[in-house]
XYZ file of C-alpha atoms in Angstrom:
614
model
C 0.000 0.000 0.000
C 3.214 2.207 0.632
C 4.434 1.760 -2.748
C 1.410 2.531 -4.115
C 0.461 5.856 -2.169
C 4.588 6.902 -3.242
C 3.993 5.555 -6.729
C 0.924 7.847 -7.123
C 2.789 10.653 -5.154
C 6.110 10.659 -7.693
C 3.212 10.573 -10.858
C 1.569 13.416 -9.384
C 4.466 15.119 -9.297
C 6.321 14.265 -12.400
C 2.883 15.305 -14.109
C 2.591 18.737 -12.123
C 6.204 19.287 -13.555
C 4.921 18.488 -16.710
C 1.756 20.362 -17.080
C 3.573 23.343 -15.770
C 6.327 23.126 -18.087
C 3.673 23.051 -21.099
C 1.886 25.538 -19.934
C 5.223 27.893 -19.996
C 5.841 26.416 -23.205
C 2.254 27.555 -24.566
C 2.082 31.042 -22.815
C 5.769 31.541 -24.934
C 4.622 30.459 -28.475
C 1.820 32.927 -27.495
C 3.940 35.367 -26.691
C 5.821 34.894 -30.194
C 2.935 34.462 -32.258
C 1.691 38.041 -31.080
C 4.864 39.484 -31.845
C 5.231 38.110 -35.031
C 1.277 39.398 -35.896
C 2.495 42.663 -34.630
C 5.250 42.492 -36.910
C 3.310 41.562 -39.957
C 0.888 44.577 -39.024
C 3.928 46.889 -39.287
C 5.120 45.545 -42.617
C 8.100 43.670 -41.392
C 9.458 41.402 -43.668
C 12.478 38.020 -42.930
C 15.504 38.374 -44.381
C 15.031 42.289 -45.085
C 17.600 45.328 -43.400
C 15.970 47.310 -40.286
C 17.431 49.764 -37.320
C 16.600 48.777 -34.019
C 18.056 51.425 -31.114
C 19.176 49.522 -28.061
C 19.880 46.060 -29.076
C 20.700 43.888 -26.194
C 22.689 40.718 -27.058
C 20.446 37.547 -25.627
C 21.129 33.873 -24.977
C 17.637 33.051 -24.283
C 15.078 31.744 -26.649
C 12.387 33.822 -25.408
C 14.251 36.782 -26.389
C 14.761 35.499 -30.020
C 11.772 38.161 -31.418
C 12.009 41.916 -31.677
C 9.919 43.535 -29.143
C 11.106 46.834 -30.016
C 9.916 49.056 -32.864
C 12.166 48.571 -36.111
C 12.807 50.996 -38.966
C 13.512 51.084 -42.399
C 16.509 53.824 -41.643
C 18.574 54.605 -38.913
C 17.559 58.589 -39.372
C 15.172 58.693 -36.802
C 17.392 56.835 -34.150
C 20.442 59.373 -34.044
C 19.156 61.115 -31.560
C 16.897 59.970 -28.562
C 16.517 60.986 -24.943
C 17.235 57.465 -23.460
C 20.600 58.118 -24.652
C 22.094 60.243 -23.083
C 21.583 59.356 -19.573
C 24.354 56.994 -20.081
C 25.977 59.314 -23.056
C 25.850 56.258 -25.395
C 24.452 55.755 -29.076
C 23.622 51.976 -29.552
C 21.988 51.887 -33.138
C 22.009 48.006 -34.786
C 21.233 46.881 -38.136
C 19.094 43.991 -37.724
C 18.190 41.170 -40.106
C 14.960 38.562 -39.166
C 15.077 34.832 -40.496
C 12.150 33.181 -41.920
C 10.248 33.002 -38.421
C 10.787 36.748 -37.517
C 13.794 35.737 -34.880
C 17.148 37.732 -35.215
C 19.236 36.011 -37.708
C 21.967 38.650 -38.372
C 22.749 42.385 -35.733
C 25.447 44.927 -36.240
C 25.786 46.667 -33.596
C 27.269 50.469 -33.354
C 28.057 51.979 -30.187
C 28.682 55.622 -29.872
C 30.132 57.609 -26.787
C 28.670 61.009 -26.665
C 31.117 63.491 -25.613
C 30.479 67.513 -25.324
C 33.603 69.257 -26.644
C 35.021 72.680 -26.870
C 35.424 74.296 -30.362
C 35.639 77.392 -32.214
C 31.661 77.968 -33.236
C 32.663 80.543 -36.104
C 31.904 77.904 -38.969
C 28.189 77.289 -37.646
C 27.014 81.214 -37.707
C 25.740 81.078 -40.916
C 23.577 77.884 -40.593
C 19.932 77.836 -39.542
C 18.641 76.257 -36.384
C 18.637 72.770 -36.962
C 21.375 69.447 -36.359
C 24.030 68.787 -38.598
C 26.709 66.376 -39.072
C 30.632 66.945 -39.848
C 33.984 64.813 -40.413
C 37.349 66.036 -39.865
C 40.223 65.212 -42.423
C 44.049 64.905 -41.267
C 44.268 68.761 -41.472
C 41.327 69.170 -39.229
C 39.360 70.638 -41.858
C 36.093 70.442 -41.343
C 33.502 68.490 -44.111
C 29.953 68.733 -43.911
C 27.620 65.777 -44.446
C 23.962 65.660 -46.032
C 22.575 63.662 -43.725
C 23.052 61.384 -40.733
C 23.618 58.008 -43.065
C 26.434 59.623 -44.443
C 28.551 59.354 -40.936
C 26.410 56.372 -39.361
C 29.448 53.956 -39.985
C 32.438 56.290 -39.644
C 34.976 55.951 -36.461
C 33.962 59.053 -35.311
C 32.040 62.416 -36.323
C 30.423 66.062 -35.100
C 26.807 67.146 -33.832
C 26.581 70.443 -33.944
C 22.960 71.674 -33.014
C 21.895 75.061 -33.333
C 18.922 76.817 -31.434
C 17.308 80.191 -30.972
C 20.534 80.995 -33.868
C 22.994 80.161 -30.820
C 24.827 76.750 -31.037
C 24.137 74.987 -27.919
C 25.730 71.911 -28.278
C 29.252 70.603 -30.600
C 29.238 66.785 -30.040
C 32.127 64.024 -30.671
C 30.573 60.399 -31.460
C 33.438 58.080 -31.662
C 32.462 54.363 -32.023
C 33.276 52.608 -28.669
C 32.106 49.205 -29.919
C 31.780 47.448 -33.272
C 29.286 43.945 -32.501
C 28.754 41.310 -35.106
C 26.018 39.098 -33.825
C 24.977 35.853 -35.855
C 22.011 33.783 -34.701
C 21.309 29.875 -36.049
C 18.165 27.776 -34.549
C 17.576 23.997 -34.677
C 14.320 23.214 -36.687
C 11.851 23.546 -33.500
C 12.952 27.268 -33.565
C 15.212 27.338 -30.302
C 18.160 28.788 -30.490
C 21.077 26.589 -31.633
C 24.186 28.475 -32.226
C 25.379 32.198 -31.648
C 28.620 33.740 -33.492
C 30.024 36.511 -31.623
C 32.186 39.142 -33.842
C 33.696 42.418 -32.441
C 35.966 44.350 -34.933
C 37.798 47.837 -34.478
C 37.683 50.841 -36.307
C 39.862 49.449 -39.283
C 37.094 46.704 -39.870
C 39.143 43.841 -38.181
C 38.198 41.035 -35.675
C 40.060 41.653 -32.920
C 37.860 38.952 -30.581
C 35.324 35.916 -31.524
C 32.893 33.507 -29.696
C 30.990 30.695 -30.224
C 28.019 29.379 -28.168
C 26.391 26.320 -28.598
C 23.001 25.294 -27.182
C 21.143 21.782 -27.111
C 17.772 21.423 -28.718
C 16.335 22.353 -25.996
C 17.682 26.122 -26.245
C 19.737 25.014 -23.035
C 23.681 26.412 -23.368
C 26.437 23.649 -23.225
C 29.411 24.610 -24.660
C 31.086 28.013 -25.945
C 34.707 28.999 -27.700
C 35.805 32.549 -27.111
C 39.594 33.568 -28.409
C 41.202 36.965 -28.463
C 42.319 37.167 -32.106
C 45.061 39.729 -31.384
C 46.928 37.444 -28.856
C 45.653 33.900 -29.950
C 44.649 32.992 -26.801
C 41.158 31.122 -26.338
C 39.211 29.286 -23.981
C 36.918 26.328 -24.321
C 34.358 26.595 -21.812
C 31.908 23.943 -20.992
C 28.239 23.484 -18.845
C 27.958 21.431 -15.999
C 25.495 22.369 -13.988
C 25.471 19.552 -11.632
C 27.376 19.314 -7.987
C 27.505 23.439 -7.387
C 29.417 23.968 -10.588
C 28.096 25.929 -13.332
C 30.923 25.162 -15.927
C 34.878 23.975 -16.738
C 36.786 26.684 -18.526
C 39.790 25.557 -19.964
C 42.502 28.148 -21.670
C 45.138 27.649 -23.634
C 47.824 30.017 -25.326
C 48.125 30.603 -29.259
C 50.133 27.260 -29.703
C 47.492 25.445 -28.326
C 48.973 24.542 -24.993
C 46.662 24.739 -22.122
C 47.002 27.459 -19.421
C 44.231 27.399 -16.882
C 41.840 25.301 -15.605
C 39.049 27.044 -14.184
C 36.149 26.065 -12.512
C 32.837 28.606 -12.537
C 30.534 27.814 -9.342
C 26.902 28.110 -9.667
C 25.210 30.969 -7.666
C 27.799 33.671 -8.438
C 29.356 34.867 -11.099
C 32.923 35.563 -9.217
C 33.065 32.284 -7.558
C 35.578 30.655 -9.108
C 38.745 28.301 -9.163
C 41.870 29.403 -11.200
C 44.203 26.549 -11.230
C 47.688 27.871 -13.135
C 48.960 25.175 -15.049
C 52.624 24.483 -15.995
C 53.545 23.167 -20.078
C 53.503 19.858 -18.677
C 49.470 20.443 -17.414
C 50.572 20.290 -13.292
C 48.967 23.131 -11.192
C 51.299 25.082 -10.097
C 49.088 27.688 -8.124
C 45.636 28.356 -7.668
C 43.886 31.728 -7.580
C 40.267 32.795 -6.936
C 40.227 35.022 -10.241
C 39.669 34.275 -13.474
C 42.605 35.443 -16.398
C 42.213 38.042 -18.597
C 40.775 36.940 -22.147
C 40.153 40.467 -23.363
C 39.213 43.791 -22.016
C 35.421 44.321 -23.010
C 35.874 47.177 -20.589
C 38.306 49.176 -23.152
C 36.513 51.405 -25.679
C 37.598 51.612 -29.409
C 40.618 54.139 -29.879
C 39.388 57.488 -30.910
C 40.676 58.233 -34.147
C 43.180 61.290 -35.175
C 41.942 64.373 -35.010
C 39.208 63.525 -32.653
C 41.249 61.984 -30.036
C 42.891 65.715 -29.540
C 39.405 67.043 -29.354
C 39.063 68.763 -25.845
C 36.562 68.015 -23.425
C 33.821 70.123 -22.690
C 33.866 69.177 -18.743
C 30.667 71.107 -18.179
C 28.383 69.666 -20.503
C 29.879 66.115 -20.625
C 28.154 63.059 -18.965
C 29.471 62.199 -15.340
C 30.927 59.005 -16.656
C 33.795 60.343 -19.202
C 34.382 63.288 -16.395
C 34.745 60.238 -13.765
C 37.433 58.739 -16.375
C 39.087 61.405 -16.490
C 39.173 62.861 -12.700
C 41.103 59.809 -11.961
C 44.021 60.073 -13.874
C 44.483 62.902 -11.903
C 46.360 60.710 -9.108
C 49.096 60.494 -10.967
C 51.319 61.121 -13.719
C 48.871 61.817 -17.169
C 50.822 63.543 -19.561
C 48.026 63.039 -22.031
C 45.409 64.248 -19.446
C 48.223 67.268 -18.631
C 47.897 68.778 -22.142
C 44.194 68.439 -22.856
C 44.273 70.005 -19.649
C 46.360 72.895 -20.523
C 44.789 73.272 -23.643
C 41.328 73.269 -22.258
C 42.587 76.301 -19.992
C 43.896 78.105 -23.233
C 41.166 77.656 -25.161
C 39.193 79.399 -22.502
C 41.241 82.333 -22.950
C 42.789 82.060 -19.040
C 46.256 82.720 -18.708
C 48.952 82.192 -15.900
C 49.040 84.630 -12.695
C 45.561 85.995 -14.684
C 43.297 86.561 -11.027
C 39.525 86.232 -12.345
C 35.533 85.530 -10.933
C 34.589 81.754 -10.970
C 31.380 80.260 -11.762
C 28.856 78.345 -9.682
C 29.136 75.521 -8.483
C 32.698 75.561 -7.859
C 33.798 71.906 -8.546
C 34.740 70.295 -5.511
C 38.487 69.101 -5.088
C 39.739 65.377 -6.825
C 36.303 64.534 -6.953
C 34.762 67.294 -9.704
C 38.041 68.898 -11.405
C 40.607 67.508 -12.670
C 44.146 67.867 -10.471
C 43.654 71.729 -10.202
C 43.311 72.979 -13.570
C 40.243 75.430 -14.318
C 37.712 74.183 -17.041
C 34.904 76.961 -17.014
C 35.586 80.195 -18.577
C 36.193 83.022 -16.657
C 33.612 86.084 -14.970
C 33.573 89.378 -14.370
C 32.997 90.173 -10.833
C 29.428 91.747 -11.825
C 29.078 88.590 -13.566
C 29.796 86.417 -10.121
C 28.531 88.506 -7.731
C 24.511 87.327 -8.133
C 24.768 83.888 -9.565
C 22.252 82.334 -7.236
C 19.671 85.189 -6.263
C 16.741 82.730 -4.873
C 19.542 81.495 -2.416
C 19.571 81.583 1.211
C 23.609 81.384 0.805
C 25.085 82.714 -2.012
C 28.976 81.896 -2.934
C 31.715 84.540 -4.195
C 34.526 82.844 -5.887
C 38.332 84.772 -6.935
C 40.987 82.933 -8.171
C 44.245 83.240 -8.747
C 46.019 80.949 -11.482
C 49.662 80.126 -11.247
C 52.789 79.618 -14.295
C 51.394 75.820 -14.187
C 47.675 76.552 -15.354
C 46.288 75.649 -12.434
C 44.540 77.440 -9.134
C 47.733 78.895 -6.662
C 44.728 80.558 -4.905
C 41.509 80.150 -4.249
C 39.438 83.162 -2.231
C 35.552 82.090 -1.180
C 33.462 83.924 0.400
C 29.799 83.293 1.662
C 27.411 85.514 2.003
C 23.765 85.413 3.714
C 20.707 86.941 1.729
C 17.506 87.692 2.046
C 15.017 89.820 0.054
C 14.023 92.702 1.962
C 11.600 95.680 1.407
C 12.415 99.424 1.163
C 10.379 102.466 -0.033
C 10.920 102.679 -3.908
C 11.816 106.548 -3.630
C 15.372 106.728 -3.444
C 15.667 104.434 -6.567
C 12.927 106.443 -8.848
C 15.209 108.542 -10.606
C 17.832 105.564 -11.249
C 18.821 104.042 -14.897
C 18.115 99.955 -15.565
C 20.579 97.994 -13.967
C 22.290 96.941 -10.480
C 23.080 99.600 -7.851
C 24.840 98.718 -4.597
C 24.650 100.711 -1.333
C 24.980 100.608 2.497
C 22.271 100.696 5.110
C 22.770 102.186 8.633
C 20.673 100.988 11.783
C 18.182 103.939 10.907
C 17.757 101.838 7.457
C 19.174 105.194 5.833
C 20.935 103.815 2.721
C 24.388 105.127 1.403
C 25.194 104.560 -2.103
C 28.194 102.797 -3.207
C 30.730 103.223 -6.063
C 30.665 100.049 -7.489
C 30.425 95.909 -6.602
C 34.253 95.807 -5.743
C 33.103 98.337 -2.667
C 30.445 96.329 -2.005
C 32.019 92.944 -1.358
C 34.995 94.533 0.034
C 32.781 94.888 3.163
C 30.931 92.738 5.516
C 27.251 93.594 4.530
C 25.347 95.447 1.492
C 22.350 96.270 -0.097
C 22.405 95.445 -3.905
C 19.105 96.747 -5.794
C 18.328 95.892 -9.469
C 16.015 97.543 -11.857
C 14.774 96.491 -14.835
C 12.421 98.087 -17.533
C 12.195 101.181 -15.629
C 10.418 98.985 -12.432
C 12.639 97.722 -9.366
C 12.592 94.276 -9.737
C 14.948 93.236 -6.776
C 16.296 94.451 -3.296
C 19.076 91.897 -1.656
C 20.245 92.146 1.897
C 24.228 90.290 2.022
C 25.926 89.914 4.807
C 29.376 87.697 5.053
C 29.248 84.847 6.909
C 32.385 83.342 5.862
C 35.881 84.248 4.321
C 37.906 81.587 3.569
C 41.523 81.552 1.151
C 43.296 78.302 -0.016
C 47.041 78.515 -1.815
C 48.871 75.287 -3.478
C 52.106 74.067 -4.221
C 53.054 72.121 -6.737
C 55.537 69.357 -8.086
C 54.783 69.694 -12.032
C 51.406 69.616 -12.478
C 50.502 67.293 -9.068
C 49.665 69.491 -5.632
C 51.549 68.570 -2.922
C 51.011 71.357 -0.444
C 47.554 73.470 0.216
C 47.344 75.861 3.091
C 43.607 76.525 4.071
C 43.247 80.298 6.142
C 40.068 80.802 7.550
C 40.041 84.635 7.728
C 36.776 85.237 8.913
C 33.814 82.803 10.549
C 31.585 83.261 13.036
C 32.008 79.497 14.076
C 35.725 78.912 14.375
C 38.759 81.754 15.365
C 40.793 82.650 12.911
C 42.730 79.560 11.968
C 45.386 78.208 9.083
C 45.438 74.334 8.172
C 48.396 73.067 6.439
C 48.639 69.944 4.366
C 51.190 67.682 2.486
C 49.767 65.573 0.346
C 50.575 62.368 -0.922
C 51.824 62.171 -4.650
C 49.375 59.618 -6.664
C 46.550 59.590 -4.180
C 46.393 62.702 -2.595
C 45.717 61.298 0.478
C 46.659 63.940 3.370
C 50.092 62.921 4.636
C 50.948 65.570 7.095
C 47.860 68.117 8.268
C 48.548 70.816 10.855
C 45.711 73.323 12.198
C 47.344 76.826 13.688
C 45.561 79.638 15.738
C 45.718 83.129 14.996
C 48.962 83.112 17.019
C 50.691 81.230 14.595
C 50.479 78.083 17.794
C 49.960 74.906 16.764
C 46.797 73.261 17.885
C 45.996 70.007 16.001
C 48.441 67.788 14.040
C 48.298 64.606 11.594
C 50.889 62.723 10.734
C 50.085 59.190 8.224
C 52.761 56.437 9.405
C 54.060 53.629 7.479
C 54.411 51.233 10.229
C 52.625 47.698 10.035
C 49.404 48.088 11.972
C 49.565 51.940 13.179
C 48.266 54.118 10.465
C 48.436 57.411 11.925
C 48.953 59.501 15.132
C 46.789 62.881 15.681
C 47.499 65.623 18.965
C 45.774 68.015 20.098
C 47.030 71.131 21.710
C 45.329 73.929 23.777
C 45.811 78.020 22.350
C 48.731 77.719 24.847
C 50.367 75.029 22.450
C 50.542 72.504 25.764
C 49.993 69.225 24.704
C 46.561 67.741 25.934
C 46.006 64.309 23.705
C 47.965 61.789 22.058
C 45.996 59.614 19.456
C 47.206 56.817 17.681
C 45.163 55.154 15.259
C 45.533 51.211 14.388
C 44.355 48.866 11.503
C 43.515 45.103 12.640
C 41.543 43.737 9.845
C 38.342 44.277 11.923
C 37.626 47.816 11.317
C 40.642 49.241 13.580
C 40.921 51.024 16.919
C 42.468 53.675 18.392
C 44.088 54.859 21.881
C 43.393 57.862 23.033
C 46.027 59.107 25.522
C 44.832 62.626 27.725
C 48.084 64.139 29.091
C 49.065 66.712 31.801
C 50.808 69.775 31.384
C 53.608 68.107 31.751
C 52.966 65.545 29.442
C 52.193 63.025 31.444
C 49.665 60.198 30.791
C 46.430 60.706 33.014
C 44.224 58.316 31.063
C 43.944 56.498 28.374
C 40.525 55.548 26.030
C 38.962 54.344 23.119
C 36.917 57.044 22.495
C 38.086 59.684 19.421
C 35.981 62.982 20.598
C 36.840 65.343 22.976
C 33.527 65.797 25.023
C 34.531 68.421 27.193
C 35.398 70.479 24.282
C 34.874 69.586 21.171
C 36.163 71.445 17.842
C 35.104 71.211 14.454
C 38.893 70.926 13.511
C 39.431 68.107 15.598
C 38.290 65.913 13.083
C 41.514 65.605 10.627
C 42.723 65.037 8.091
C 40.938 67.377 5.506
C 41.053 67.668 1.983
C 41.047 70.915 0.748
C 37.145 71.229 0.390
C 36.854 69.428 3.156
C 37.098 71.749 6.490
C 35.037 73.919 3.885
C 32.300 71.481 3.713
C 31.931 71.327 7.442
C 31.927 74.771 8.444
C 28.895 75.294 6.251
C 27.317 72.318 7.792
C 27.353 74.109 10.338
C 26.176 77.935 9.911
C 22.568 77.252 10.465
């Protein structure tokens, strides 16, 4: 009776299994039929060229049939929204087989990258987007129409607006995709061919997947064509691995044997093999094949193109803030030349726009890359504001900022009777206002920021249109030193802040990470008050003290990596230096300081004062 309650228990199951697995199996061929209707309806035809934007290679069956709209050109795809969140162009030239599944996809990908350049050859044209090529000379040729360009390395999007040209575009192709698909007579997928070339038109990598009848992967051959290297990979599936790669150089000898564990895709064991096929070490990453990470070379004269860091998606401005920890001779000179182009020349002391970008993380080393104001220009660049900044900089023989001067001023709009300004001209008007609220006119905006508070007063159209009340709430300079183009000093003065004394923090930096190596905070005295010092000893990493005004000694810190998230020791000391206690704790409780905190990047102390004014 056992057997036959189990027997009846292990049908019911198998046929659960099996009804389910049909019923997937219908609700797909549903799914396909309507998209091939759909197709029909929209005049698609097998084995005919379309444009598809956003092509995403696939290894499943299910994803076999367009479900996104295809065209007869790729006119209409050049330019679309989606794209530029991720500043990419991804246009393929599709081909259907017989039972409307991709057969055949060439794929172009684009980077989009705002430059700087000279707009004079674009006055005369209408509003409207147009598309250039440079030659070797950098001459620039005009093209009818996007088709013309849709293959080339690289070309220019110039679009024109209101008769102002608001954008000047580089496309360079970051990826060339070949993409064959083959399918066993039931329709699921059988084998996919895997081209990617470079801008001269040659395979530089290939790969071949192979799937069962069932659509199921089991085997795959991918080789770097440049190097000759290739690996053989095959599906297991079974016992917690996922599949056996095995690689082997360009003579055919194997390499590596590494196995791929099933529920991650970094799980994996990299056994090193010797000629003779003996491990000889074993690692827990995989080797190298090729570097899909790499984009296509840009091609001469684009690759000399400058960026317009502004404009420019956060991703190539990411890129390119990191080569800033070290030595980039390439990144240097585009550097330089960005700053020329802008017409900003060394020891030339201008106005800085809004936002100012913050240090390592938003400019590159220290070089400038908007164009310069006029101090009328930066003195109102964020009216609705509770805080409005005031930027002067100073630029040194290298380019880049040997000063920077920020101010911060509070503002409110305020109300006054309209009769003093009645008999004024349009335009901005600065004065000073007495306790009485009797207001003293002012020369011009360099008197007015020279002092601590002002009244600016704007008319427009013959009507007063603004009254501002600013009053400084902070003053801060910061000066840098440099070894060629990297800083390695910055001195930080806080001149004037109703939340700290007047103070100077000093800094050595670190050359290739600019990781603070030596930090130390004076009072207005000129006494030293706070130090940081970064050690290279095994498990202490660094060793802050803190002084009173006096310059006494009060605490000794020293800071210690374990693996575990580190600890410190805190030692409090007498006047005489002497050890009263020692703890784990970092803060000073009986008087804290908003300095006690180090180290600080440049922005940094900055960053926390203004936390802090409210």
């Amino acid at each position: 009776m056992k057997n036959l309650v189990r027997r009846c228990f292990i049908f019911f199951l198998l046929y659960t299994g099996a009804v389910q697995y049909v019923l997937a199996e219908v609700n797909m061929n549903f799914q396909q039929t309507q998209l091939i209707k759909r197709l029909k309806a929209q005049g698609i035809a097998p084995n005919k060229v379309y444009f598809q934007h956003d092509f995403t290679l696939f290894l499943e069956n299910e994803d076999s049939y367009p479900d996104k709209d295809l065209f007869l050109s790729q006119e209409g795809l050049e330019d679309h929204r989606r794209m530029y969140t991720i500043a990419s162009q991804n246009i393929s030239q599709v081909t259907l087989n017989d039972n409307y599944q991709y057969s055949e996809i060439w794929q172009r990908k684009r980077n989009i990258i705002e430059i700087l350049y000279p707009t004079d050859a674009f006055q005369p044209l209408e509003d409207g987007v147009y598309f250039y090529t440079l030659d070797n000379n950098k001459q620039l040729y005009r093209h009818s129409s996007f088709e013309e360009v849709y293959e080339l390395p690289c070309y220019l999007r110039v679009e024109k607006k209101h008769g102002i040209v608001v954008s000047i575009q580089k496309r360079p192709l970051s990826t060339i995709n070949h993409y064959t698909y083959d399918y066993w007579s039931n329709n699921n997928l059988k084998q996919l061919n895997i081209e990617l070339y470079d801008n001269e038109h040659n395979v530089v990598y290939s790969s071949v997947v192979s799937f069962n009848e069932k659509g199921e992967t089991n085997k795959s051959i991918r080789k770097n064509i440049k190097s000759g290297n290739y690996v053989i990979r095959t599906y297991i599936e079974k016992d917690g691995v996922y599949a056996i790669d095995e690689y082997f150089d360009k003579q055919g000898i194997k390499t590596n044997h590494v196995t791929r564990y099933e529920g991650s895709l970094v799980r994996v064991k990299n056994e090193v093999l010797n000629k003779q096929g003996k491990v000889i070490k074993t690692k827990s990453s995989e080797p190298e094949l090729f570097d899909f990470e790499k984009d296509l070379d840009e091609p001469y004269p684009y690759n000399e193109l400058m960026m317009n860091v502004e404009k420019s998606n956060t991703l190539f401005k990411a890129e390119m803030f990191k080569q800033g920890l070290g030595d980039s001779p390439k990144y240097d000179k585009e550097a330089t030349d960005r700053v020329n182009y802008l017409g900003i020349q060394p020891h030339q002391v201008y106005y800085h726009k809004l936002p100012f970008p913050a240090f390592m993380v938003e400019r590159y080393k220290n070089f400038p890359h908007q164009a310069p104001l006029t101090l009328i220009e930066a003195e109102n660049q964020s009216p609705r504001d509770k805080y409005s900044d005031l930027i002067q900089v100073e630029i040194g023989e290298n380019h880049q900022y040997k000063k920077i001067i920020k101010t911060k001023w509070q503002q409110s709009a305020i109300s006054l009777p309209l009769a003093p300004f009645k008999g004024l001209e349009n335009g901005v008007y600065f004065y000073t206002m007495n306790d009485k609220k009797q207001l003293t006119p002012l020369a011009n905006v360099e008197q007015a920021v020279s002092l601590p508070a002002y009244i600016r007063v704007e008319k427009v159209m013959g009507k007063v249109v603004s009254i501002l009340q600013k009053t400084r709430v902070q003053w801060l300079t910061n000066e840098f030193d440099y070894k060629k183009s990297a800083p390695i000093r910055s001195k930080l003065t806080v001149i004037e802040s109703h939340l700290v004394p007047n103070l100077v923090i000093e800094t050595e930096f670190e050359k290739g990470s600019y990781l603070p190596l030596k930090q130390v905070v004076k009072n207005a005295q000129g006494i030293t008050i706070r130090t940081f010092i970064m050690t290279k000893k095994r498990d202490l990493i660094a060793i802050l003290e803190r002084f009173n005004d006096q310059g006494i000694k009060t605490n000794h810190i020293e800071l210690f990596e374990d693996g575990q998230g580190g600890y410190l020791k805190n030692q409090h000391l007498d006047s005489n230096g002497n050890i009263l206690l020692t703890t784990d704790e970092f803060e000073d409780k009986n008087n804290p300081q908003l300095y006690d905190n180090l180290p600080f990047n440049p922005d940094g102390f900055e960053t926390i004062l203004f936390e802090h004014v409210d």
